[in-house]
mmCIF file of C-alpha atoms in Angstrom:
data_model
loop_
_atom_site.group_PDB
_atom_site.id
_atom_site.type_symbol
_atom_site.label_atom_id
_atom_site.label_comp_id
_atom_site.label_asym_id
_atom_site.label_seq_id
_atom_site.Cartn_x
_atom_site.Cartn_y
_atom_site.Cartn_z
ATOM 1 C CA UNK A 286 16.129 218.383 188.758
ATOM 2 C CA UNK A 287 19.247 216.296 189.506
ATOM 3 C CA UNK A 288 22.507 218.280 189.529
ATOM 4 C CA UNK A 289 26.026 216.889 189.370
ATOM 5 C CA UNK A 290 29.490 218.356 189.496
ATOM 6 C CA UNK A 291 31.345 218.362 186.150
ATOM 7 C CA UNK A 292 34.175 216.209 187.517
ATOM 8 C CA UNK A 293 31.669 213.698 188.944
ATOM 9 C CA UNK A 294 29.786 213.579 185.621
ATOM 10 C CA UNK A 295 33.030 212.855 183.737
ATOM 11 C CA UNK A 296 33.876 210.049 186.192
ATOM 12 C CA UNK A 297 30.378 208.506 185.923
ATOM 13 C CA UNK A 298 30.228 208.625 182.121
ATOM 14 C CA UNK A 299 33.750 207.187 181.724
ATOM 15 C CA UNK A 300 32.664 204.123 183.765
ATOM 16 C CA UNK A 301 29.263 203.772 182.049
ATOM 17 C CA UNK A 302 27.180 204.720 185.110
ATOM 18 C CA UNK A 303 23.726 206.287 184.779
ATOM 19 C CA UNK A 304 24.246 209.131 187.252
ATOM 20 C CA UNK A 305 20.591 210.211 186.996
ATOM 21 C CA UNK A 306 19.713 207.333 189.362
ATOM 22 C CA UNK A 307 22.254 208.404 192.036
ATOM 23 C CA UNK A 308 21.338 210.334 195.153
ATOM 24 C CA UNK A 309 23.619 213.278 195.850
ATOM 25 C CA UNK A 310 25.009 214.018 199.292
ATOM 26 C CA UNK A 311 26.378 217.468 198.476
ATOM 27 C CA UNK A 312 24.797 220.782 199.270
ATOM 28 C CA UNK A 313 21.273 220.904 197.854
ATOM 29 C CA UNK A 314 21.415 217.262 196.672
ATOM 30 C CA UNK A 315 24.350 217.808 194.281
ATOM 31 C CA UNK A 316 26.052 214.561 193.154
ATOM 32 C CA UNK A 317 29.763 214.633 193.983
ATOM 33 C CA UNK A 318 32.702 212.407 193.090
ATOM 34 C CA UNK A 319 32.351 210.635 196.431
ATOM 35 C CA UNK A 320 28.797 209.555 195.480
ATOM 36 C CA UNK A 321 29.959 208.121 192.128
ATOM 37 C CA UNK A 322 32.917 206.306 193.707
ATOM 38 C CA UNK A 323 30.742 204.868 196.466
ATOM 39 C CA UNK A 324 28.388 203.534 193.760
ATOM 40 C CA UNK A 325 31.387 201.956 191.999
ATOM 41 C CA UNK A 326 32.430 200.230 195.233
ATOM 42 C CA UNK A 327 28.877 198.831 195.623
ATOM 43 C CA UNK A 328 29.010 197.459 192.056
ATOM 44 C CA UNK A 329 32.422 195.905 192.750
ATOM 45 C CA UNK A 330 31.103 194.119 195.842
ATOM 46 C CA UNK A 331 28.152 192.713 193.877
ATOM 47 C CA UNK A 332 25.473 194.723 195.737
ATOM 48 C CA UNK A 333 24.544 196.556 192.507
ATOM 49 C CA UNK A 334 24.559 195.175 188.952
ATOM 50 C CA UNK A 335 27.447 196.435 186.822
ATOM 51 C CA UNK A 336 26.571 198.670 183.821
ATOM 52 C CA UNK A 337 26.363 196.936 180.477
ATOM 53 C CA UNK A 338 29.370 197.395 178.157
ATOM 54 C CA UNK A 339 28.251 199.218 174.960
ATOM 55 C CA UNK A 340 28.774 197.361 171.685
ATOM 56 C CA UNK A 341 29.607 199.244 168.497
ATOM 57 C CA UNK A 342 26.922 199.013 165.828
ATOM 58 C CA UNK A 343 27.848 197.439 162.419
ATOM 59 C CA UNK A 344 28.474 199.740 159.453
ATOM 60 C CA UNK A 345 25.241 200.950 157.828
ATOM 61 C CA UNK A 346 26.208 199.546 154.380
ATOM 62 C CA UNK A 347 27.095 196.030 155.662
ATOM 63 C CA UNK A 348 24.816 193.269 154.289
ATOM 64 C CA UNK A 349 25.809 190.660 156.898
ATOM 65 C CA UNK A 350 28.144 188.690 154.579
ATOM 66 C CA UNK A 351 31.937 188.630 154.989
ATOM 67 C CA UNK A 352 33.554 188.535 151.518
ATOM 68 C CA UNK A 353 37.125 187.216 151.561
ATOM 69 C CA UNK A 354 39.357 187.994 148.577
ATOM 70 C CA UNK A 355 40.996 184.696 147.403
ATOM 71 C CA UNK A 356 43.964 186.575 145.926
ATOM 72 C CA UNK A 357 44.598 188.314 149.272
ATOM 73 C CA UNK A 358 44.404 185.017 151.189
ATOM 74 C CA UNK A 359 46.751 183.298 148.703
ATOM 75 C CA UNK A 360 49.241 186.155 148.966
ATOM 76 C CA UNK A 361 49.146 185.793 152.767
ATOM 77 C CA UNK A 362 50.470 182.201 152.466
ATOM 78 C CA UNK A 363 47.229 180.133 152.595
ATOM 79 C CA UNK A 364 47.499 176.806 150.739
ATOM 80 C CA UNK A 365 45.149 175.793 147.931
ATOM 81 C CA UNK A 366 43.180 173.234 149.990
ATOM 82 C CA UNK A 367 42.450 175.696 152.811
ATOM 83 C CA UNK A 368 41.582 178.388 150.261
ATOM 84 C CA UNK A 369 39.018 176.054 148.678
ATOM 85 C CA UNK A 370 37.456 175.267 152.094
ATOM 86 C CA UNK A 371 37.147 178.987 152.890
ATOM 87 C CA UNK A 372 35.462 179.609 149.534
ATOM 88 C CA UNK A 373 32.922 176.828 150.113
ATOM 89 C CA UNK A 374 32.134 178.073 153.629
ATOM 90 C CA UNK A 375 31.651 181.646 152.368
ATOM 91 C CA UNK A 376 29.335 180.408 149.601
ATOM 92 C CA UNK A 377 27.218 178.485 152.124
ATOM 93 C CA UNK A 378 26.911 181.563 154.351
ATOM 94 C CA UNK A 379 25.907 183.898 151.516
ATOM 95 C CA UNK A 380 22.112 184.417 151.536
ATOM 96 C CA UNK A 381 20.295 182.735 148.652
ATOM 97 C CA UNK A 382 18.555 184.871 146.049
ATOM 98 C CA UNK A 383 14.795 185.130 146.650
ATOM 99 C CA UNK A 384 12.516 183.156 144.356
ATOM 100 C CA UNK A 385 10.843 185.225 141.630
ATOM 101 C CA UNK A 386 7.361 186.285 142.572
ATOM 102 C CA UNK A 387 4.781 185.222 139.923
ATOM 103 C CA UNK A 388 2.756 187.978 138.370
ATOM 104 C CA UNK A 389 -0.597 188.426 139.992
ATOM 105 C CA UNK A 390 -3.578 187.456 137.843
ATOM 106 C CA UNK A 391 -5.986 190.281 137.053
ATOM 107 C CA UNK A 392 -9.038 190.242 139.225
ATOM 108 C CA UNK A 393 -12.264 189.265 137.374
ATOM 109 C CA UNK A 394 -14.618 192.096 136.634
ATOM 110 C CA UNK A 395 -17.726 192.082 138.832
ATOM 111 C CA UNK A 396 -20.880 190.992 137.062
ATOM 112 C CA UNK A 397 -23.521 193.625 136.534
ATOM 113 C CA UNK A 398 -26.509 193.238 138.887
ATOM 114 C CA UNK A 399 -29.746 192.054 137.170
ATOM 115 C CA UNK A 400 -32.257 194.729 136.333
ATOM 116 C CA UNK A 401 -35.160 194.909 138.814
ATOM 117 C CA UNK A 402 -38.398 193.275 137.570
ATOM 118 C CA UNK A 403 -41.416 195.589 138.020
ATOM 119 C CA UNK A 404 -44.174 194.013 140.093
ATOM 120 C CA UNK A 405 -47.753 195.078 140.423
ATOM 121 C CA UNK A 406 -48.666 196.805 143.657
ATOM 122 C CA UNK A 407 -50.943 194.621 145.782
ATOM 123 C CA UNK A 408 -54.359 195.759 146.810
ATOM 124 C CA UNK A 409 -53.914 197.398 150.211
ATOM 125 C CA UNK A 410 -57.502 196.879 151.348
ATOM 126 C CA UNK A 411 -61.030 198.160 151.101
ATOM 127 C CA UNK A 412 -60.476 201.054 153.535
ATOM 128 C CA UNK A 413 -59.407 204.180 151.619
ATOM 129 C CA UNK A 414 -56.591 206.277 153.107
ATOM 130 C CA UNK A 415 -57.566 209.950 153.460
ATOM 131 C CA UNK A 416 -55.327 212.332 151.547
ATOM 132 C CA UNK A 417 -53.047 214.560 153.634
ATOM 133 C CA UNK A 418 -52.968 218.220 152.592
ATOM 134 C CA UNK A 419 -49.692 219.180 150.933
ATOM 135 C CA UNK A 420 -47.331 221.483 152.722
ATOM 136 C CA UNK A 421 -44.611 223.635 151.193
ATOM 137 C CA UNK A 422 -41.377 221.595 150.923
ATOM 138 C CA UNK A 423 -38.353 222.739 152.870
ATOM 139 C CA UNK A 424 -34.875 222.330 151.494
ATOM 140 C CA UNK A 425 -31.696 221.303 153.318
ATOM 141 C CA UNK A 426 -31.173 219.430 156.574
ATOM 142 C CA UNK A 427 -33.841 221.386 158.510
ATOM 143 C CA UNK A 428 -36.539 220.446 155.995
ATOM 144 C CA UNK A 429 -35.623 216.743 156.131
ATOM 145 C CA UNK A 430 -35.631 216.731 159.970
ATOM 146 C CA UNK A 431 -38.979 218.523 160.003
ATOM 147 C CA UNK A 432 -40.535 215.927 157.687
ATOM 148 C CA UNK A 433 -39.153 213.042 159.754
ATOM 149 C CA UNK A 434 -40.481 214.517 163.006
ATOM 150 C CA UNK A 435 -43.865 215.174 161.352
ATOM 151 C CA UNK A 436 -43.959 211.549 160.136
ATOM 152 C CA UNK A 437 -43.354 210.253 163.650
ATOM 153 C CA UNK A 438 -46.154 212.433 165.054
ATOM 154 C CA UNK A 439 -48.513 211.167 162.359
ATOM 155 C CA UNK A 440 -47.776 207.530 163.199
ATOM 156 C CA UNK A 441 -48.485 208.186 166.896
ATOM 157 C CA UNK A 442 -51.759 210.077 166.172
ATOM 158 C CA UNK A 443 -55.035 208.003 166.189
ATOM 159 C CA UNK A 444 -56.618 207.147 162.849
ATOM 160 C CA UNK A 445 -59.441 209.549 161.834
ATOM 161 C CA UNK A 446 -63.002 208.315 161.997
ATOM 162 C CA UNK A 447 -64.443 207.042 158.712
ATOM 163 C CA UNK A 448 -67.641 208.766 157.553
ATOM 164 C CA UNK A 449 -69.101 205.614 156.005
ATOM 165 C CA UNK A 450 -68.403 202.033 157.024
ATOM 166 C CA UNK A 451 -67.718 199.861 154.007
ATOM 167 C CA UNK A 452 -68.320 196.119 154.604
ATOM 168 C CA UNK A 453 -65.438 193.839 153.712
ATOM 169 C CA UNK A 454 -65.886 191.274 150.958
ATOM 170 C CA UNK A 455 -66.714 187.889 152.513
ATOM 171 C CA UNK A 456 -64.608 185.916 150.039
ATOM 172 C CA UNK A 457 -61.369 187.944 150.484
ATOM 173 C CA UNK A 458 -58.948 187.297 153.387
ATOM 174 C CA UNK A 459 -57.859 190.171 155.590
ATOM 175 C CA UNK A 460 -54.491 191.671 154.604
ATOM 176 C CA UNK A 461 -52.174 193.354 157.124
ATOM 177 C CA UNK A 462 -51.519 197.041 156.488
ATOM 178 C CA UNK A 463 -48.392 197.798 154.456
ATOM 179 C CA UNK A 464 -45.818 199.850 156.430
ATOM 180 C CA UNK A 465 -44.866 203.261 155.091
ATOM 181 C CA UNK A 466 -41.476 203.602 153.281
ATOM 182 C CA UNK A 467 -38.502 204.431 155.510
ATOM 183 C CA UNK A 468 -37.370 207.283 153.251
ATOM 184 C CA UNK A 469 -39.648 210.040 151.945
ATOM 185 C CA UNK A 470 -38.251 212.057 149.010
ATOM 186 C CA UNK A 471 -38.652 215.812 148.895
ATOM 187 C CA UNK A 472 -41.401 215.655 146.278
ATOM 188 C CA UNK A 473 -43.671 213.426 148.423
ATOM 189 C CA UNK A 474 -46.278 215.179 150.509
ATOM 190 C CA UNK A 475 -45.035 215.785 154.069
ATOM 191 C CA UNK A 476 -47.379 216.099 157.052
ATOM 192 C CA UNK A 477 -47.906 219.437 158.645
ATOM 193 C CA UNK A 478 -45.876 220.195 161.723
ATOM 194 C CA UNK A 479 -47.864 220.012 164.935
ATOM 195 C CA UNK A 480 -47.349 222.854 167.370
ATOM 196 C CA UNK A 481 -45.539 221.964 170.567
ATOM 197 C CA UNK A 482 -46.435 223.375 173.935
ATOM 198 C CA UNK A 483 -43.699 224.824 176.120
ATOM 199 C CA UNK A 484 -43.253 223.224 179.586
ATOM 200 C CA UNK A 485 -44.609 225.233 182.500
ATOM 201 C CA UNK A 486 -42.104 227.477 184.222
ATOM 202 C CA UNK A 487 -40.892 226.301 187.621
ATOM 203 C CA UNK A 488 -41.031 229.027 190.248
ATOM 204 C CA UNK A 489 -37.692 229.906 191.778
ATOM 205 C CA UNK A 490 -37.709 230.796 195.493
ATOM 206 C CA UNK A 491 -36.484 234.302 196.177
ATOM 207 C CA UNK A 492 -33.917 234.612 198.975
ATOM 208 C CA UNK A 493 -34.099 237.879 200.900
ATOM 209 C CA UNK A 494 -30.846 239.877 200.843
ATOM 210 C CA UNK A 495 -28.622 239.377 203.843
ATOM 211 C CA UNK A 496 -28.186 242.408 206.027
ATOM 212 C CA UNK A 497 -24.551 243.005 206.902
ATOM 213 C CA UNK A 498 -23.984 243.061 210.645
ATOM 214 C CA UNK A 499 -21.570 245.425 212.385
ATOM 215 C CA UNK A 500 -17.944 244.366 212.715
ATOM 216 C CA UNK A 501 -18.156 244.304 216.513
ATOM 217 C CA UNK A 502 -20.917 241.642 216.370
ATOM 218 C CA UNK A 503 -19.151 239.410 213.804
ATOM 219 C CA UNK A 504 -15.798 239.264 215.629
ATOM 220 C CA UNK A 505 -16.028 237.119 218.828
ATOM 221 C CA UNK A 506 -14.578 238.612 221.947
ATOM 222 C CA UNK A 507 -11.782 236.462 223.416
ATOM 223 C CA UNK A 508 -10.147 236.744 226.783
ATOM 224 C CA UNK A 509 -6.321 236.512 226.614
ATOM 225 C CA UNK A 510 -4.938 233.525 228.548
ATOM 226 C CA UNK A 511 -1.283 233.402 229.503
ATOM 227 C CA UNK A 512 0.330 230.133 228.376
ATOM 228 C CA UNK A 513 2.780 228.425 230.747
ATOM 229 C CA UNK A 514 6.397 228.724 229.728
ATOM 230 C CA UNK A 515 7.861 225.437 228.424
ATOM 231 C CA UNK A 516 11.649 225.096 228.101
ATOM 232 C CA UNK A 517 12.764 224.317 224.537
ATOM 233 C CA UNK A 518 14.741 221.079 224.068
ATOM 234 C CA UNK A 519 18.401 221.460 223.267
ATOM 235 C CA UNK A 520 19.250 220.809 219.600
ATOM 236 C CA UNK A 521 20.664 217.346 218.954
ATOM 237 C CA UNK A 522 24.169 217.548 217.457
ATOM 238 C CA UNK A 523 24.478 216.061 213.997
ATOM 239 C CA UNK A 524 26.098 212.657 213.835
ATOM 240 C CA UNK A 525 29.684 212.870 212.689
ATOM 241 C CA UNK A 526 30.511 210.862 209.552
ATOM 242 C CA UNK A 527 32.241 207.534 210.051
ATOM 243 C CA UNK A 528 35.956 208.023 210.233
ATOM 244 C CA UNK A 529 38.288 206.141 207.993
ATOM 245 C CA UNK A 530 35.760 205.463 205.156
ATOM 246 C CA UNK A 531 37.268 206.595 201.884
ATOM 247 C CA UNK A 532 36.211 206.165 198.286
ATOM 248 C CA UNK A 533 38.507 204.549 195.744
ATOM 249 C CA UNK A 534 39.311 206.311 192.488
ATOM 250 C CA UNK A 535 40.366 205.092 189.072
ATOM 251 C CA UNK A 536 39.239 202.639 186.406
ATOM 252 C CA UNK A 537 36.702 199.902 187.236
ATOM 253 C CA UNK A 538 36.853 196.506 185.455
ATOM 254 C CA UNK A 539 34.906 193.260 185.997
ATOM 255 C CA UNK A 540 35.325 189.684 184.674
ATOM 256 C CA UNK A 541 33.389 186.429 185.235
ATOM 257 C CA UNK A 542 34.509 182.931 184.119
ATOM 258 C CA UNK A 543 33.618 179.330 185.084
ATOM 259 C CA UNK A 544 36.494 177.559 186.896
ATOM 260 C CA UNK A 545 35.501 173.906 187.452
ATOM 261 C CA UNK A 546 39.141 172.779 187.776
ATOM 262 C CA UNK A 547 39.743 175.251 190.610
ATOM 263 C CA UNK A 548 36.635 174.040 192.488
ATOM 264 C CA UNK A 549 37.827 170.423 192.378
ATOM 265 C CA UNK A 550 41.373 171.472 193.423
ATOM 266 C CA UNK A 551 40.107 173.402 196.439
ATOM 267 C CA UNK A 552 37.941 170.450 197.569
ATOM 268 C CA UNK A 553 40.894 168.083 197.463
ATOM 269 C CA UNK A 554 43.152 170.603 199.234
ATOM 270 C CA UNK A 555 40.683 171.010 202.114
ATOM 271 C CA UNK A 556 40.454 167.215 202.491
ATOM 272 C CA UNK A 557 44.243 166.928 202.716
ATOM 273 C CA UNK A 558 44.727 169.820 205.185
ATOM 274 C CA UNK A 559 41.610 169.048 207.216
ATOM 275 C CA UNK A 560 40.549 172.703 207.338
ATOM 276 C CA UNK A 561 38.696 175.279 205.277
ATOM 277 C CA UNK A 562 40.776 177.179 202.705
ATOM 278 C CA UNK A 563 39.656 180.685 201.757
ATOM 279 C CA UNK A 564 38.966 181.382 198.077
ATOM 280 C CA UNK A 565 40.456 184.827 198.505
ATOM 281 C CA UNK A 566 43.737 183.351 199.807
ATOM 282 C CA UNK A 567 44.246 181.164 196.720
ATOM 283 C CA UNK A 568 43.163 183.950 194.352
ATOM 284 C CA UNK A 569 45.613 186.278 196.099
ATOM 285 C CA UNK A 570 48.474 183.868 195.333
ATOM 286 C CA UNK A 571 47.412 183.796 191.686
ATOM 287 C CA UNK A 572 47.354 187.603 191.702
ATOM 288 C CA UNK A 573 50.887 187.629 193.160
ATOM 289 C CA UNK A 574 52.100 185.591 190.155
ATOM 290 C CA UNK A 575 50.437 188.040 187.706
ATOM 291 C CA UNK A 576 51.172 191.318 189.560
ATOM 292 C CA UNK A 577 54.061 192.190 187.189
ATOM 293 C CA UNK A 578 51.545 192.747 184.362
ATOM 294 C CA UNK A 579 50.302 195.881 186.170
ATOM 295 C CA UNK A 580 53.758 197.161 187.138
ATOM 296 C CA UNK A 581 53.184 196.302 190.819
ATOM 297 C CA UNK A 582 55.138 193.938 193.025
ATOM 298 C CA UNK A 583 53.565 193.703 196.501
ATOM 299 C CA UNK A 584 50.183 192.091 197.201
ATOM 300 C CA UNK A 585 48.373 192.451 200.532
ATOM 301 C CA UNK A 586 45.653 190.005 201.590
ATOM 302 C CA UNK A 587 42.766 191.631 203.499
ATOM 303 C CA UNK A 588 40.833 188.557 204.664
ATOM 304 C CA UNK A 589 42.585 188.481 208.011
ATOM 305 C CA UNK A 590 44.431 185.140 207.677
ATOM 306 C CA UNK A 591 47.972 185.735 206.443
ATOM 307 C CA UNK A 592 50.303 188.215 204.778
ATOM 308 C CA UNK A 593 51.325 186.799 201.419
ATOM 309 C CA UNK A 594 54.766 185.910 200.205
ATOM 310 C CA UNK A 595 55.748 184.709 196.704
ATOM 311 C CA UNK A 596 55.710 181.103 198.021
ATOM 312 C CA UNK A 597 52.501 179.320 199.023
ATOM 313 C CA UNK A 598 52.746 178.080 202.639
ATOM 314 C CA UNK A 599 50.282 175.182 202.536
ATOM 315 C CA UNK A 600 50.362 174.491 206.251
ATOM 316 C CA UNK A 601 47.618 174.718 208.803
ATOM 317 C CA UNK A 602 49.664 177.161 210.883
ATOM 318 C CA UNK A 603 49.999 179.508 207.925
ATOM 319 C CA UNK A 604 46.261 179.295 207.181
ATOM 320 C CA UNK A 605 45.528 180.355 210.785
ATOM 321 C CA UNK A 606 48.470 182.794 210.764
ATOM 322 C CA UNK A 607 49.256 186.446 211.100
ATOM 323 C CA UNK A 608 46.733 189.307 210.723
ATOM 324 C CA UNK A 609 46.575 191.207 207.444
ATOM 325 C CA UNK A 610 48.337 194.477 206.682
ATOM 326 C CA UNK A 611 46.560 197.566 205.430
ATOM 327 C CA UNK A 612 49.043 198.817 202.862
ATOM 328 C CA UNK A 613 50.394 197.479 199.593
ATOM 329 C CA UNK A 614 50.457 197.915 195.833
ATOM 330 C CA UNK A 615 47.505 195.538 195.280
ATOM 331 C CA UNK A 616 44.887 194.992 197.986
ATOM 332 C CA UNK A 617 42.855 191.775 197.678
ATOM 333 C CA UNK A 618 39.777 191.145 199.792
ATOM 334 C CA UNK A 619 36.701 188.985 199.946
ATOM 335 C CA UNK A 620 34.563 191.246 202.167
ATOM 336 C CA UNK A 621 33.988 194.972 202.831
ATOM 337 C CA UNK A 622 37.222 196.768 201.947
ATOM 338 C CA UNK A 623 36.100 200.412 201.760
ATOM 339 C CA UNK A 624 37.540 201.054 205.215
ATOM 340 C CA UNK A 625 41.096 200.692 203.882
ATOM 341 C CA UNK A 626 42.687 203.868 202.549
ATOM 342 C CA UNK A 627 43.860 203.888 198.939
ATOM 343 C CA UNK A 628 47.611 204.116 198.553
ATOM 344 C CA UNK A 629 49.067 206.303 195.753
ATOM 345 C CA UNK A 630 48.885 204.207 192.586
ATOM 346 C CA UNK A 631 47.300 201.266 194.453
ATOM 347 C CA UNK A 632 44.797 198.722 193.093
ATOM 348 C CA UNK A 633 41.831 197.067 194.788
ATOM 349 C CA UNK A 634 40.905 193.513 193.685
ATOM 350 C CA UNK A 635 37.843 191.693 195.016
ATOM 351 C CA UNK A 636 37.129 188.053 194.172
ATOM 352 C CA UNK A 637 34.318 185.613 194.745
ATOM 353 C CA UNK A 638 33.667 182.010 193.624
ATOM 354 C CA UNK A 639 30.043 180.864 193.721
ATOM 355 C CA UNK A 640 28.714 177.646 192.139
ATOM 356 C CA UNK A 641 31.904 177.228 190.105
ATOM 357 C CA UNK A 642 31.769 180.799 188.684
ATOM 358 C CA UNK A 643 34.695 183.151 189.353
ATOM 359 C CA UNK A 644 33.910 186.891 189.625
ATOM 360 C CA UNK A 645 36.814 189.388 189.687
ATOM 361 C CA UNK A 646 36.526 193.165 190.127
ATOM 362 C CA UNK A 647 39.456 195.583 189.752
ATOM 363 C CA UNK A 648 39.452 199.265 190.726
ATOM 364 C CA UNK A 649 42.305 201.748 190.775
ATOM 365 C CA UNK A 650 44.802 203.692 188.709
ATOM 366 C CA UNK A 651 45.695 201.204 185.974
ATOM 367 C CA UNK A 652 45.746 201.124 182.193
ATOM 368 C CA UNK A 653 42.754 199.346 180.675
ATOM 369 C CA UNK A 654 44.879 196.894 178.666
ATOM 370 C CA UNK A 655 47.117 196.127 181.649
ATOM 371 C CA UNK A 656 44.087 195.561 183.889
ATOM 372 C CA UNK A 657 42.462 193.228 181.352
ATOM 373 C CA UNK A 658 45.687 191.220 180.977
ATOM 374 C CA UNK A 659 46.006 191.016 184.786
ATOM 375 C CA UNK A 660 42.469 189.600 185.239
ATOM 376 C CA UNK A 661 42.940 187.164 182.328
ATOM 377 C CA UNK A 662 46.206 185.863 183.839
ATOM 378 C CA UNK A 663 44.484 185.193 187.186
ATOM 379 C CA UNK A 664 41.733 183.271 185.382
ATOM 380 C CA UNK A 665 44.300 181.147 183.483
ATOM 381 C CA UNK A 666 46.152 180.288 186.710
ATOM 382 C CA UNK A 667 42.921 179.178 188.388
ATOM 383 C CA UNK A 668 42.070 177.016 185.379
ATOM 384 C CA UNK A 669 45.362 175.149 186.154
ATOM 385 C CA UNK A 670 45.588 175.529 189.966
ATOM 386 C CA UNK A 671 48.473 173.047 190.198
ATOM 387 C CA UNK A 672 50.675 175.909 188.961
ATOM 388 C CA UNK A 673 50.154 177.645 192.342
ATOM 389 C CA UNK A 674 52.126 174.843 194.026
ATOM 390 C CA UNK A 675 55.159 175.043 191.739
#
């Protein structure tokens, strides 16, 4: 049974994570907050698929049609022409009434089967069938089974010898014997039951009883042998956990949008500068322009190329410039960033552009509405990347 700390369960359920699939690292396999936050960091880096966002179900009494009140729309300031267009669109979306189902015609009554025509029984043959002595009838299932078994024995028995041979008429063809009816009613004479012989008994070999031997004979005598002393290996010390690895806490958000304009802008920029420009560097500049939406001011770039400033230094020296810092209000990285400690109130933003699709992940202590507005502003800036040069 999987166990989880209450605080870790609250953190997992608030981010939509199925904590039953996590592996706990606490005592006895207990899932801790560190396990949930490490799973969130793996989702943010794209190693694990993000949980699906639940969608509220429609009201149970909704029929799928949106009825708009014309009086309400007119009072809101909608002109007559627009009001007429809305009414026509709503009428076209309203489901049509089903066609009336015609009444089913009554089924014809089945015709009565014709009465059977009696036919004369054919002449079976010149050989008379000897009469079988009547036996007392038995009622129920046992009587019926007994008669059926007796009938089968009679069919297998050889025909009795005839006392007098009767010559067959020369002018009559030979007729095959008529088979007996498959069902014999209770009133018909049933053959007598033939006695059955029991199979011969098979002799069983008799095993003589085993005589218990004394305990001294059953237990083998062993000579004690002194084993050589072997020194025990020293216990291997447990590996210490990696220092500096910390888990981030807070709200996790993710957004994906196609950015074809940004892809073309980056291609042209690399042709002009003659060097490769990092996606994370350009996205970090867009995040610097939108950082005020989260109440933060300082952005730190963790890709190891340059420390950002509000202006974009589009020079080759700046692109090969100073190493990155490890502190700031918003940390932006394109690779593993779990080794950087979380600052009080800090945010972690990871970005990736693959085949013209922008993927942004945000984790930290931020309001949901502020975080959504922050990611949307970055996406709008990358849709018009020329704004990064102004």
